[in-house]
PDB file of C-alpha atoms and ligand atoms in Angstrom:
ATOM      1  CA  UNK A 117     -15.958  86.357  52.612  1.00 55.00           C
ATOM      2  CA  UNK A 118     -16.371  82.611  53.217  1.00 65.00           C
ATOM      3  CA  UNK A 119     -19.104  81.105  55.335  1.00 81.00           C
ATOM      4  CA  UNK A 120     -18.362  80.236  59.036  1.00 89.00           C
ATOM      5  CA  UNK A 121     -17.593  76.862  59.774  1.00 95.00           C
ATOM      6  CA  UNK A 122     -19.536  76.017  62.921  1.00 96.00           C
ATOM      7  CA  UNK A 123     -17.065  73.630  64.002  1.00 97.00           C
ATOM      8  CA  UNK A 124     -14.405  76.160  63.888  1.00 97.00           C
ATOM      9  CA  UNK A 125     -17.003  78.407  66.131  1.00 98.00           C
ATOM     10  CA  UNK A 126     -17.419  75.672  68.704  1.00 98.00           C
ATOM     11  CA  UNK A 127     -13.819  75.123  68.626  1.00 98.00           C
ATOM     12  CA  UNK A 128     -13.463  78.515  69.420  1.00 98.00           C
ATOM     13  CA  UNK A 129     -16.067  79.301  71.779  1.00 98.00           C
ATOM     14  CA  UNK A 130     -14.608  76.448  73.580  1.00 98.00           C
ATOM     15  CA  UNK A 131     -11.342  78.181  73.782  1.00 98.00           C
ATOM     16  CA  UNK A 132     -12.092  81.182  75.021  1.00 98.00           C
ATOM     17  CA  UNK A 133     -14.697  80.075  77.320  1.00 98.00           C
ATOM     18  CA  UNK A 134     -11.696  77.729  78.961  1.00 98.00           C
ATOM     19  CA  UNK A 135      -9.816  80.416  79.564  1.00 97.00           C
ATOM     20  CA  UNK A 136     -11.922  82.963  80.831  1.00 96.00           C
ATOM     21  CA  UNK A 137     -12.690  80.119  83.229  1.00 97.00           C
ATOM     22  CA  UNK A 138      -9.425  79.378  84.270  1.00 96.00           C
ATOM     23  CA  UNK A 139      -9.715  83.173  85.212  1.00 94.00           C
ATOM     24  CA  UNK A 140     -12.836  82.937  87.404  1.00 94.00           C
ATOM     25  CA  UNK A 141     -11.364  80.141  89.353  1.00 94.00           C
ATOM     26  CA  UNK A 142      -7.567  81.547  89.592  1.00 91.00           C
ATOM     27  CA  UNK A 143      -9.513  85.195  91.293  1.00 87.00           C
ATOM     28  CA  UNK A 144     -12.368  83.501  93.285  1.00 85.00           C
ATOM     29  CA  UNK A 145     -12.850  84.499  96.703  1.00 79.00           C
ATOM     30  CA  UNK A 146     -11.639  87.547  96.774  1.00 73.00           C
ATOM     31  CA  UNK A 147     -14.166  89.308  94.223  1.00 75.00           C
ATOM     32  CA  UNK A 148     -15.698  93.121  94.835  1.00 75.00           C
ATOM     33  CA  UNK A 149     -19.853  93.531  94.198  1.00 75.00           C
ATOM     34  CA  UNK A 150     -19.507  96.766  91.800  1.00 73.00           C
ATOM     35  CA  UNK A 151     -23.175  97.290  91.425  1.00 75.00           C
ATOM     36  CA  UNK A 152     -26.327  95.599  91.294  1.00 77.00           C
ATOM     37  CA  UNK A 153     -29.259  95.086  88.816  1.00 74.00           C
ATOM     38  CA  UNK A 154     -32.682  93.971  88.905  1.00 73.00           C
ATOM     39  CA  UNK A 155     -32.314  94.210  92.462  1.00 74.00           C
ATOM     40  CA  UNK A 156     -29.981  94.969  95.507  1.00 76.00           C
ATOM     41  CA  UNK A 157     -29.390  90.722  95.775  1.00 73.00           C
ATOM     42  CA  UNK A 158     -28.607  90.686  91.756  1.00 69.00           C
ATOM     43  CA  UNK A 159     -25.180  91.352  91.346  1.00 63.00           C
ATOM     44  CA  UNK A 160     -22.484  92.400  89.290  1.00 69.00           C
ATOM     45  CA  UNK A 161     -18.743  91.574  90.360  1.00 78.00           C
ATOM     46  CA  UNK A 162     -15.434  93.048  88.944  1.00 85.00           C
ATOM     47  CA  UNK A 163     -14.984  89.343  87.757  1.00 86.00           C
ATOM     48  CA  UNK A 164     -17.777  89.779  84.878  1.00 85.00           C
ATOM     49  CA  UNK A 165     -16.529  92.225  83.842  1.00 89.00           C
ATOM     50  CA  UNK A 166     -12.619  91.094  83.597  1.00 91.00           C
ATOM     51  CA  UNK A 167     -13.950  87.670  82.222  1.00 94.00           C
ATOM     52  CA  UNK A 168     -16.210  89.464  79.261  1.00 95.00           C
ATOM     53  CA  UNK A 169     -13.377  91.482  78.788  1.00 96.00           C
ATOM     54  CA  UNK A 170     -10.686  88.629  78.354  1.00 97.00           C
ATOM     55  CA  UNK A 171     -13.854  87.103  76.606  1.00 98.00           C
ATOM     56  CA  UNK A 172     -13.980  89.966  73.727  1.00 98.00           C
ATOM     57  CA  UNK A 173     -10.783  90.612  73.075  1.00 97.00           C
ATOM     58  CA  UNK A 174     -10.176  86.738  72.396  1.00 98.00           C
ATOM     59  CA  UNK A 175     -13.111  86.260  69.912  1.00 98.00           C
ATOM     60  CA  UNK A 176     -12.230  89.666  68.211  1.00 97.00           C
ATOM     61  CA  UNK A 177      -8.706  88.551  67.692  1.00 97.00           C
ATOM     62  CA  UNK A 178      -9.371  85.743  66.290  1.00 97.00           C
ATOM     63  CA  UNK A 179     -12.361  87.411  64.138  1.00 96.00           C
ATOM     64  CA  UNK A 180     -12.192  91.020  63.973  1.00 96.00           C
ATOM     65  CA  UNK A 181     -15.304  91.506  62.029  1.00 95.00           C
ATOM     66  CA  UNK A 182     -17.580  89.692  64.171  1.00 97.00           C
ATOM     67  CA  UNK A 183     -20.625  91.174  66.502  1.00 97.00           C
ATOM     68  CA  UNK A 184     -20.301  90.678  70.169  1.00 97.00           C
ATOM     69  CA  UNK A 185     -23.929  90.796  72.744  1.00 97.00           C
ATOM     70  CA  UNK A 186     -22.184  90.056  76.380  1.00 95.00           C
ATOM     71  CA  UNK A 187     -24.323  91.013  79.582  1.00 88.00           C
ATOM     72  CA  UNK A 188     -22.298  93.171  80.585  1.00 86.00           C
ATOM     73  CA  UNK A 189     -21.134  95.034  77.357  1.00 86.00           C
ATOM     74  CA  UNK A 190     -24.200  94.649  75.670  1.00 94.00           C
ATOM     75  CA  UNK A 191     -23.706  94.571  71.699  1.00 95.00           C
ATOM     76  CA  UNK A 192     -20.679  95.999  69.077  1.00 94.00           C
ATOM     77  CA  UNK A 193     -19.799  95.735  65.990  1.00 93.00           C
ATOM     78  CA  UNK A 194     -22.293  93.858  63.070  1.00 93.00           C
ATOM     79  CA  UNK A 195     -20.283  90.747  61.559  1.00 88.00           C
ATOM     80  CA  UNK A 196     -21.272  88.196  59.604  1.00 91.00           C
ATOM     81  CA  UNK A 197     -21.054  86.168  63.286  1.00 97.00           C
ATOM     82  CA  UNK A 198     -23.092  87.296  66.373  1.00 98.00           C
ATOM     83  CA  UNK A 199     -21.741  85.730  69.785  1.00 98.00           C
ATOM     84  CA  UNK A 200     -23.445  85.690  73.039  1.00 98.00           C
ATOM     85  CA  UNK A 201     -21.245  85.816  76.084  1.00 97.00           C
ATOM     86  CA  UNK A 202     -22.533  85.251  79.650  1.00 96.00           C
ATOM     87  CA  UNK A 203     -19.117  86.105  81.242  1.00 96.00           C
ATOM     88  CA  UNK A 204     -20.328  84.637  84.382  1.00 95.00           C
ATOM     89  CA  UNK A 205     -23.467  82.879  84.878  1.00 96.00           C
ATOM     90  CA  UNK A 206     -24.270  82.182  88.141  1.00 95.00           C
ATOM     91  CA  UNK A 207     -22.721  85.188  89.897  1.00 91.00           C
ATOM     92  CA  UNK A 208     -24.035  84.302  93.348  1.00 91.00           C
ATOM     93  CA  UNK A 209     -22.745  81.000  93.181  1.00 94.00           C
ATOM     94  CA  UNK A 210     -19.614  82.586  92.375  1.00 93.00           C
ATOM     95  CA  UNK A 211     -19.553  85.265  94.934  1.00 90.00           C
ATOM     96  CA  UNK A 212     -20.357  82.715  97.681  1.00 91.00           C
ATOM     97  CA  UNK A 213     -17.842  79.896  96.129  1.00 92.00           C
ATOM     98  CA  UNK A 214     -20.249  77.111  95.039  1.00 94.00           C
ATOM     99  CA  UNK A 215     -19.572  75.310  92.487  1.00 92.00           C
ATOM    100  CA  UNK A 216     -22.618  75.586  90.279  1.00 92.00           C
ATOM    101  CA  UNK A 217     -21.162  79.060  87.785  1.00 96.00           C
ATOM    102  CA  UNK A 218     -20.106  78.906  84.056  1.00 97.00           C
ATOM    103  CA  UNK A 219     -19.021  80.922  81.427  1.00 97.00           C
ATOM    104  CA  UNK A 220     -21.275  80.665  78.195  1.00 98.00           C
ATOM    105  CA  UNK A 221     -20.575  81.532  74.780  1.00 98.00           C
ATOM    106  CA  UNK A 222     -22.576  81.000  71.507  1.00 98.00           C
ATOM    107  CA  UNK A 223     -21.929  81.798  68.139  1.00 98.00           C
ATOM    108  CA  UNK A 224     -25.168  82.899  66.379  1.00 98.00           C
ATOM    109  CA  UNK A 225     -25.212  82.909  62.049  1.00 97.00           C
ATOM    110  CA  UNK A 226     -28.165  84.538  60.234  1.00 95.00           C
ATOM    111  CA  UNK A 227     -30.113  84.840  63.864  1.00 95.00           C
ATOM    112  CA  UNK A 228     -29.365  81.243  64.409  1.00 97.00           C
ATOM    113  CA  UNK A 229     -27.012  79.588  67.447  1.00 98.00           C
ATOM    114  CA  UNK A 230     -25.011  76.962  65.168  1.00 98.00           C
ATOM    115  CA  UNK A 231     -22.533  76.532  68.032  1.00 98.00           C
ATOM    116  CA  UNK A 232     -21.711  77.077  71.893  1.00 98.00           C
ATOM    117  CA  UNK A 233     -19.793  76.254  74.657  1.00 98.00           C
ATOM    118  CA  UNK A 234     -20.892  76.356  78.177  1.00 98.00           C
ATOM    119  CA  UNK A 235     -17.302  76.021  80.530  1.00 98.00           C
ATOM    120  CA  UNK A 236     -18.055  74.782  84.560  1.00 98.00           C
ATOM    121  CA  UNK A 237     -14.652  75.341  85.709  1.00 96.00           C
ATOM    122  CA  UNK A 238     -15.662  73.957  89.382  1.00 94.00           C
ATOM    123  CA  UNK A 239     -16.901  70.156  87.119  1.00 94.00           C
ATOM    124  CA  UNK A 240     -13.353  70.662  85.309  1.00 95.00           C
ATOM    125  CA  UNK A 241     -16.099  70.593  82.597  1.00 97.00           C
ATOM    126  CA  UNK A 242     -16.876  72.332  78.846  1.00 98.00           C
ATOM    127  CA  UNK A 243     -19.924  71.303  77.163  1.00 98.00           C
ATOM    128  CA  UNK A 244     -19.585  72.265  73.280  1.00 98.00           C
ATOM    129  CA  UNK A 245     -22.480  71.681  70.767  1.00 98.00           C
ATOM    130  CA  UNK A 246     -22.866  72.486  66.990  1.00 98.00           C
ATOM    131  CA  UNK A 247     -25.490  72.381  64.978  1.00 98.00           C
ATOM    132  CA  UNK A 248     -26.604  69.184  63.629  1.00 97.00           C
ATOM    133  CA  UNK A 249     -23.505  67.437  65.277  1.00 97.00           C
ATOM    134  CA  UNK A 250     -24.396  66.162  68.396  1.00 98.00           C
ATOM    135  CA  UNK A 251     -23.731  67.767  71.872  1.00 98.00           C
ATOM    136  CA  UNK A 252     -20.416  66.755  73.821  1.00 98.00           C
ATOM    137  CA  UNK A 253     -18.746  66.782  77.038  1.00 98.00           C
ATOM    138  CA  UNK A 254     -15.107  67.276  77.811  1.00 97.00           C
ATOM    139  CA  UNK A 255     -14.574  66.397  81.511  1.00 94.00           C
ATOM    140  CA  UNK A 256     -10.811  66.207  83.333  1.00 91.00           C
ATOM    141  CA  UNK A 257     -11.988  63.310  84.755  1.00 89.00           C
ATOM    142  CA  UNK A 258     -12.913  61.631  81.639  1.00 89.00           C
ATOM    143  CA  UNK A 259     -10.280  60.403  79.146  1.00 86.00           C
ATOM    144  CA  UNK A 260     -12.177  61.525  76.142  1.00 93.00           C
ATOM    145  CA  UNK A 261     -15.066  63.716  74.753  1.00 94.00           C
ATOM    146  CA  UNK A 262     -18.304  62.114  75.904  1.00 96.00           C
ATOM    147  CA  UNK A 263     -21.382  62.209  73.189  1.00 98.00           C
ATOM    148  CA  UNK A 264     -24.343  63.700  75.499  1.00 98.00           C
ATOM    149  CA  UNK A 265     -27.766  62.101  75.175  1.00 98.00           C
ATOM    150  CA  UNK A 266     -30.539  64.112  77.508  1.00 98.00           C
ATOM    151  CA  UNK A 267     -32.856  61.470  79.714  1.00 98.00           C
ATOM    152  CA  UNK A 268     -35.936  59.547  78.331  1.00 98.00           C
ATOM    153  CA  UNK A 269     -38.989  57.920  78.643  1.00 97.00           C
ATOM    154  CA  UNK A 270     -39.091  59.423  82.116  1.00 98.00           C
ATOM    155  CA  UNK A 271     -42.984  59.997  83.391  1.00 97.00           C
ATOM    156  CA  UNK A 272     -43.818  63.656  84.899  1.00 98.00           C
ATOM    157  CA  UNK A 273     -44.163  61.777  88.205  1.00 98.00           C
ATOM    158  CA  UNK A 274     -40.686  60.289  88.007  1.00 98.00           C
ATOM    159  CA  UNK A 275     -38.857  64.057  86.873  1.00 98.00           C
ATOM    160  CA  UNK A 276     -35.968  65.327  88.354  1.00 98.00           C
ATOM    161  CA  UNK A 277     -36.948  69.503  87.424  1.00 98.00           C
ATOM    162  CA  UNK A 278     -34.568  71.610  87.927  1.00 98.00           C
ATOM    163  CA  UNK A 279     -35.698  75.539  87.954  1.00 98.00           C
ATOM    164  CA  UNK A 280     -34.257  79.091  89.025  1.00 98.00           C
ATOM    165  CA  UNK A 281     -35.615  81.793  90.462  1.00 96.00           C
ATOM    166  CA  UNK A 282     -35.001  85.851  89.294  1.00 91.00           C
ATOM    167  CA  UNK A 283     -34.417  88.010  91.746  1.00 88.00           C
ATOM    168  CA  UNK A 284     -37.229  90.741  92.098  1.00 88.00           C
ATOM    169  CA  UNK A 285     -39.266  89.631  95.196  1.00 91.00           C
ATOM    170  CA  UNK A 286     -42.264  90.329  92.669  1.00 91.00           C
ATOM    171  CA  UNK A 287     -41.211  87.895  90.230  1.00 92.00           C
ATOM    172  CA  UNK A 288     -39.680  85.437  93.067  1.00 94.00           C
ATOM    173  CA  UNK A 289     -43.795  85.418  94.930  1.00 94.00           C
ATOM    174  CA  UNK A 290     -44.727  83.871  91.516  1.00 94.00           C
ATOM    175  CA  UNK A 291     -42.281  81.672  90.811  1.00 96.00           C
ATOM    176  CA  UNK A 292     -42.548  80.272  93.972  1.00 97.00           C
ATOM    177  CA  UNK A 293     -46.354  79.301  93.898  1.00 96.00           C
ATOM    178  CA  UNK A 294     -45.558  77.754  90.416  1.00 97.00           C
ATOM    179  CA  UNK A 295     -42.988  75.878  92.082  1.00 98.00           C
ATOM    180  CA  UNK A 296     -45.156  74.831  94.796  1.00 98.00           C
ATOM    181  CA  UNK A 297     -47.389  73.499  92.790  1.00 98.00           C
ATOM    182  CA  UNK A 298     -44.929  71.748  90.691  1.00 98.00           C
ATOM    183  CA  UNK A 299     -43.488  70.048  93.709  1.00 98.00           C
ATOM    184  CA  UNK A 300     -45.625  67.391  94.153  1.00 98.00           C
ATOM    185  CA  UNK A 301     -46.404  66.038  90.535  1.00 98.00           C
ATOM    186  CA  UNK A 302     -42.530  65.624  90.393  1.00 98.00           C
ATOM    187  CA  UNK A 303     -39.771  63.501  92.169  1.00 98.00           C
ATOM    188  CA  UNK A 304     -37.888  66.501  93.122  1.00 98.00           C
ATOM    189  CA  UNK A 305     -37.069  69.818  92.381  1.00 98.00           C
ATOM    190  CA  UNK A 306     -33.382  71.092  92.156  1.00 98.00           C
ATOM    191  CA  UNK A 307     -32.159  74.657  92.185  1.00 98.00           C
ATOM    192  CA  UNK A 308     -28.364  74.601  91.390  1.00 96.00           C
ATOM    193  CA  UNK A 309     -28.229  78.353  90.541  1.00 97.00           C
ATOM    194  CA  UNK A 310     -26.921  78.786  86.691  1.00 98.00           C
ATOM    195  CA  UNK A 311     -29.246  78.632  84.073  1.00 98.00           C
ATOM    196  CA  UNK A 312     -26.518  77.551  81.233  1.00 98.00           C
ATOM    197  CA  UNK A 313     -25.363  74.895  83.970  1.00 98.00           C
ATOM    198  CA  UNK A 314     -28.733  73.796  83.898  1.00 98.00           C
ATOM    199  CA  UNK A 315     -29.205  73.081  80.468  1.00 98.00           C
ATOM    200  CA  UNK A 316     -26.074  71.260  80.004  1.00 98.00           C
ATOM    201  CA  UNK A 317     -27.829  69.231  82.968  1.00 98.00           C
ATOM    202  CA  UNK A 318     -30.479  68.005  80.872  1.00 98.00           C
ATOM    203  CA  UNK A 319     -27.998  67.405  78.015  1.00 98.00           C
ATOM    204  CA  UNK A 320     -26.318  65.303  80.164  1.00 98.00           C
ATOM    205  CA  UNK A 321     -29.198  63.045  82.055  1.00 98.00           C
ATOM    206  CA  UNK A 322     -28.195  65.037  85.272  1.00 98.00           C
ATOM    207  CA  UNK A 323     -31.908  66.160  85.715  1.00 98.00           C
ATOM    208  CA  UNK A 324     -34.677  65.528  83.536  1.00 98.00           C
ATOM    209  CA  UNK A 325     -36.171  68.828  82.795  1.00 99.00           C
ATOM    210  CA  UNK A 326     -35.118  72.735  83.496  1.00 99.00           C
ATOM    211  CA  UNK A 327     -37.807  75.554  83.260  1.00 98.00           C
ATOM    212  CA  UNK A 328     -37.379  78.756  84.341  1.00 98.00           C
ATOM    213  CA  UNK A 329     -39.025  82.052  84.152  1.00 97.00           C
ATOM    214  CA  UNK A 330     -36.986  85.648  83.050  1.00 95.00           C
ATOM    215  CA  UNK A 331     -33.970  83.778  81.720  1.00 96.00           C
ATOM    216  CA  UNK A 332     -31.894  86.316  79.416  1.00 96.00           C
ATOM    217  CA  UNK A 333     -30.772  85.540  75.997  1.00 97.00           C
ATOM    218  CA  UNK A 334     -27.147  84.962  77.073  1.00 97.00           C
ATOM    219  CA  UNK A 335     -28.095  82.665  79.801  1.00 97.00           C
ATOM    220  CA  UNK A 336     -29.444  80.543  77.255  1.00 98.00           C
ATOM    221  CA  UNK A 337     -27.753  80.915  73.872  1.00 98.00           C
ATOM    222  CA  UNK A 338     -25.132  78.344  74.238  1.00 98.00           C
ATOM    223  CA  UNK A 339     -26.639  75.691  77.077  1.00 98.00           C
ATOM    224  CA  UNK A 340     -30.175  75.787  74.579  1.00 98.00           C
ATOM    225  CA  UNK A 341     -28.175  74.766  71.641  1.00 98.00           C
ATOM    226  CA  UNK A 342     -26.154  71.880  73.881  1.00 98.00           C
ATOM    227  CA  UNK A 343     -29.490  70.824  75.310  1.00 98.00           C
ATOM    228  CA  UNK A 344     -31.047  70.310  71.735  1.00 98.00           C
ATOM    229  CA  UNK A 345     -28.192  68.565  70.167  1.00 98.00           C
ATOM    230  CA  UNK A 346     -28.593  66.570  73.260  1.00 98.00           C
ATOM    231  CA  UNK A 347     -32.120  65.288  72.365  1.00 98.00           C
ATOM    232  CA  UNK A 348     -33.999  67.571  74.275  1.00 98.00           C
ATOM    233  CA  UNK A 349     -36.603  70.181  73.122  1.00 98.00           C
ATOM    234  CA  UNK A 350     -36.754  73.963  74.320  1.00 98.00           C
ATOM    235  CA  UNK A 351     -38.791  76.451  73.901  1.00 98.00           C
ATOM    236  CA  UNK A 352     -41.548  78.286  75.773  1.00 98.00           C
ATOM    237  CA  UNK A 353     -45.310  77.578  76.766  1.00 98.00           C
ATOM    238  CA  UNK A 354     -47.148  78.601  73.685  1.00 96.00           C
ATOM    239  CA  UNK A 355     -45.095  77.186  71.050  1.00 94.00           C
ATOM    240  CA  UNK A 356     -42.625  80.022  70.921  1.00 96.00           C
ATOM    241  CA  UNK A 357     -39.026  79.690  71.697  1.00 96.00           C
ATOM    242  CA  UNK A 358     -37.356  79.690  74.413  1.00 97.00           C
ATOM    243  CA  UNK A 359     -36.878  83.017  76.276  1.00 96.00           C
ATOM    244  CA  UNK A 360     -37.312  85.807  78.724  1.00 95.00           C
ATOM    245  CA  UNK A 361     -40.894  84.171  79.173  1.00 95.00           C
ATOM    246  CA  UNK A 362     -40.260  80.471  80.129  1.00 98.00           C
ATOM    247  CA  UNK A 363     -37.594  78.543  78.903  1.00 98.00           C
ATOM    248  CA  UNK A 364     -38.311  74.785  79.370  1.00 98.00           C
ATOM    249  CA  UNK A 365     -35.872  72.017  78.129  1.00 98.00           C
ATOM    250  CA  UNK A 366     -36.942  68.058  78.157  1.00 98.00           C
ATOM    251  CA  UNK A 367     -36.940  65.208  76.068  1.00 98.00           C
ATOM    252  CA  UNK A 368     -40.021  66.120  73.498  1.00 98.00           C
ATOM    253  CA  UNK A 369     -42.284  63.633  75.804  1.00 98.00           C
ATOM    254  CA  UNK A 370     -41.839  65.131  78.803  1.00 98.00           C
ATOM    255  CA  UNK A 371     -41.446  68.714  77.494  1.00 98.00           C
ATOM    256  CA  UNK A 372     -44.905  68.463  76.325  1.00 98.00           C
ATOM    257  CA  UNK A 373     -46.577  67.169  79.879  1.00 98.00           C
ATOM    258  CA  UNK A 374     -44.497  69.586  81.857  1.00 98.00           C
ATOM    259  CA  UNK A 375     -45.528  72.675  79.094  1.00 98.00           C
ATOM    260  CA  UNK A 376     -49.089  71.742  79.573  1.00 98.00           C
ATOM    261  CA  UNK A 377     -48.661  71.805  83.780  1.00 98.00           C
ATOM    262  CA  UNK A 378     -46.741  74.980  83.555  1.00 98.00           C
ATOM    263  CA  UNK A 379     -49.408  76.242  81.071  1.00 98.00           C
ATOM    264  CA  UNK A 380     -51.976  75.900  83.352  1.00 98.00           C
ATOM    265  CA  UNK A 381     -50.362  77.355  86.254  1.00 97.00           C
ATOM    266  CA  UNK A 382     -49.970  80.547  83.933  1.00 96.00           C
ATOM    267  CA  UNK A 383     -46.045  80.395  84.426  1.00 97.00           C
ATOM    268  CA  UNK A 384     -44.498  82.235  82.215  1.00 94.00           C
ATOM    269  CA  UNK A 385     -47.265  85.519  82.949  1.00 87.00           C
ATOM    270  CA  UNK A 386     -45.210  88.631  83.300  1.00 71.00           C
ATOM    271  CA  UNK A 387     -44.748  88.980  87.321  1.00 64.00           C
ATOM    272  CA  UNK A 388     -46.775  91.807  89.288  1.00 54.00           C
ATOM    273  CA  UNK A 389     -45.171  94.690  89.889  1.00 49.00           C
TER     274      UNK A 389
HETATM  275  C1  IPD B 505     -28.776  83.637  87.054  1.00 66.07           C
HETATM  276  C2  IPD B 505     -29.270  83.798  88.461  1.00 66.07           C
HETATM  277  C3  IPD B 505     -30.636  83.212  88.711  1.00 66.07           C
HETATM  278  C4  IPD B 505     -30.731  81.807  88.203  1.00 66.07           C
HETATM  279  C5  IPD B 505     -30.433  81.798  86.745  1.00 66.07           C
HETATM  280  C6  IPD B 505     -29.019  82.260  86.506  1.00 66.07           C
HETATM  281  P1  IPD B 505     -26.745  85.399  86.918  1.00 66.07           P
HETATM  282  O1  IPD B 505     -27.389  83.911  87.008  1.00 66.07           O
HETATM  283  O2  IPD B 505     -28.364  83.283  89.387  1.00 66.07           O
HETATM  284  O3  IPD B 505     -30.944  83.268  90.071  1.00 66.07           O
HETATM  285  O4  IPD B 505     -32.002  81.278  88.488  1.00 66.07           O
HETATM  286  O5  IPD B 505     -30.634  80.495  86.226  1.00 66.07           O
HETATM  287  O6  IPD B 505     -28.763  82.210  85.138  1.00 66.07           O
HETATM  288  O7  IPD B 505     -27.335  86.017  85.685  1.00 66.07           O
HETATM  289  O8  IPD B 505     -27.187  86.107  88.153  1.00 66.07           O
HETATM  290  O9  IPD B 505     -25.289  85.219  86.845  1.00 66.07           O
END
């Protein structure tokens, strides 16, 4: 079988994470909680689950040998292409109609992401990356695709951070004294509510910086990739990769002062509890 072509994977991921957006916004409003996670605030709506459907049976007609990992599916199959779906990232945004949710899907070769789309139906936005060919931004109020370049040469002090919070009130006491300290060796802190959306943030000079604690692979997968081809550098405190411990996404100067200030606040320890 011939090699993927990450281009056609981008293309694709784009595609499909269009129209499971043009889903979302067609059924918002009106969405039933049909169980909750991590907690009784962390929820899951019918809509993830109609949008990873619609998600899944796009990507497997188009490439029926492929692997799928969504949230809420978790993995099948074992193709020579993984993808990561986040049907719906940013549920609570969803459930309470602001704008900040996306749907984010990344298409991972050999344990790599070599492409992803990350769609923000309420920006009329889709943020596509592949590897090695830049990061790009396809807005309805833009006549054509926009090459993204993340902010920099921006001091700590002068940072616009965005972060998120998970939703065990454990986890959440943490998080909170991090961000507390944080606060004031920053311009601001913003908490829009989508980790994907986030990331495509810093791709786009929209904030500075992102970190977050207890981000899931899915959340990331595509938004990382877009943030990196962006100019920005993710990973985690200890120079390990972004992930479930601290993801933290910056231009490489600013990534390193804000690693080293998250570092010594110890925030990516595992929460009590
Ligand atoms: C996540 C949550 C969380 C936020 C993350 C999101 P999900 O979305 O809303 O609070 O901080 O950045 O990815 O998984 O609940 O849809």
């Amino acid at each position: 079988m011939s090699q993927p072509v990450p281009a056609d994977l981008a293309e694709l991921a784009s595609a499909v994470a269009q129209e499971a957006g043009e889903l979302l916004l067609a059924r918002r409003g009106r969405v039933a909680v049909v169980r909750t996670k991590s907690s009784p605030t962390d929820v899951v709506t019918e809509m993830d689950h109609a949008a990873e459907k619609l998600i899944r049976d796009r990507l497997l007609a188009a490439r029926p040998a492929d692997a799928v990992l969504g949230e809420e599916g978790g993995q099948t199959g074992a193709g020579p292409v993984r993808w990561i779906v986040d049907p719906l990232d940013g549920t609570v945004n969803y459930l309470y109609e602001l704008p900040g949710w996306a749907v984010s899907v990344a298409a991972e070769v050999g344990g790599v992401i070599v492409a992803g789309a990350v769609c923000v139906p309420s920006q009329r936005s889709t943020f596509t990356a592949t590897l090695g060919a830049g990061a790009w931004l396809e807005s309805a109020w833009e006549g054509s695709p926009r090459r993204l370049a993340c902010n920099s040469g921006v001091a700590m002090g002068d940072a616009l951070v965005a972060t998120g919070f998970g939703y065990p009130s454990g986890q959440r006491a943490e998080q909170g004294q991090v961000v507390a300290a944080v606060l004031p060796r920053v311009r601001d802190i913003r908490r829009a509510g989508a980790a994907a959306v986030d990331l495509c943030s810093v791709a786009a000079g929209r904030v500075d910086a992102y970190y977050e604690q207890g981000t899931h692979y899915w959340d990331i997968a595509a938004g990382g990739l877009i943030a990196r081809e962006a100019g920005a550098m993710t990973g985690g405190l200890r120079g390990d990769e972004a992930g479930e411990a601290m993801t933290l996404a910056a231009d490489p100067a600013l990534f390193a002062e804000l690693r080293d200030l998250l570092a010594s606040l110890d925030a990516d320890r595992l929460p009590a509890g």
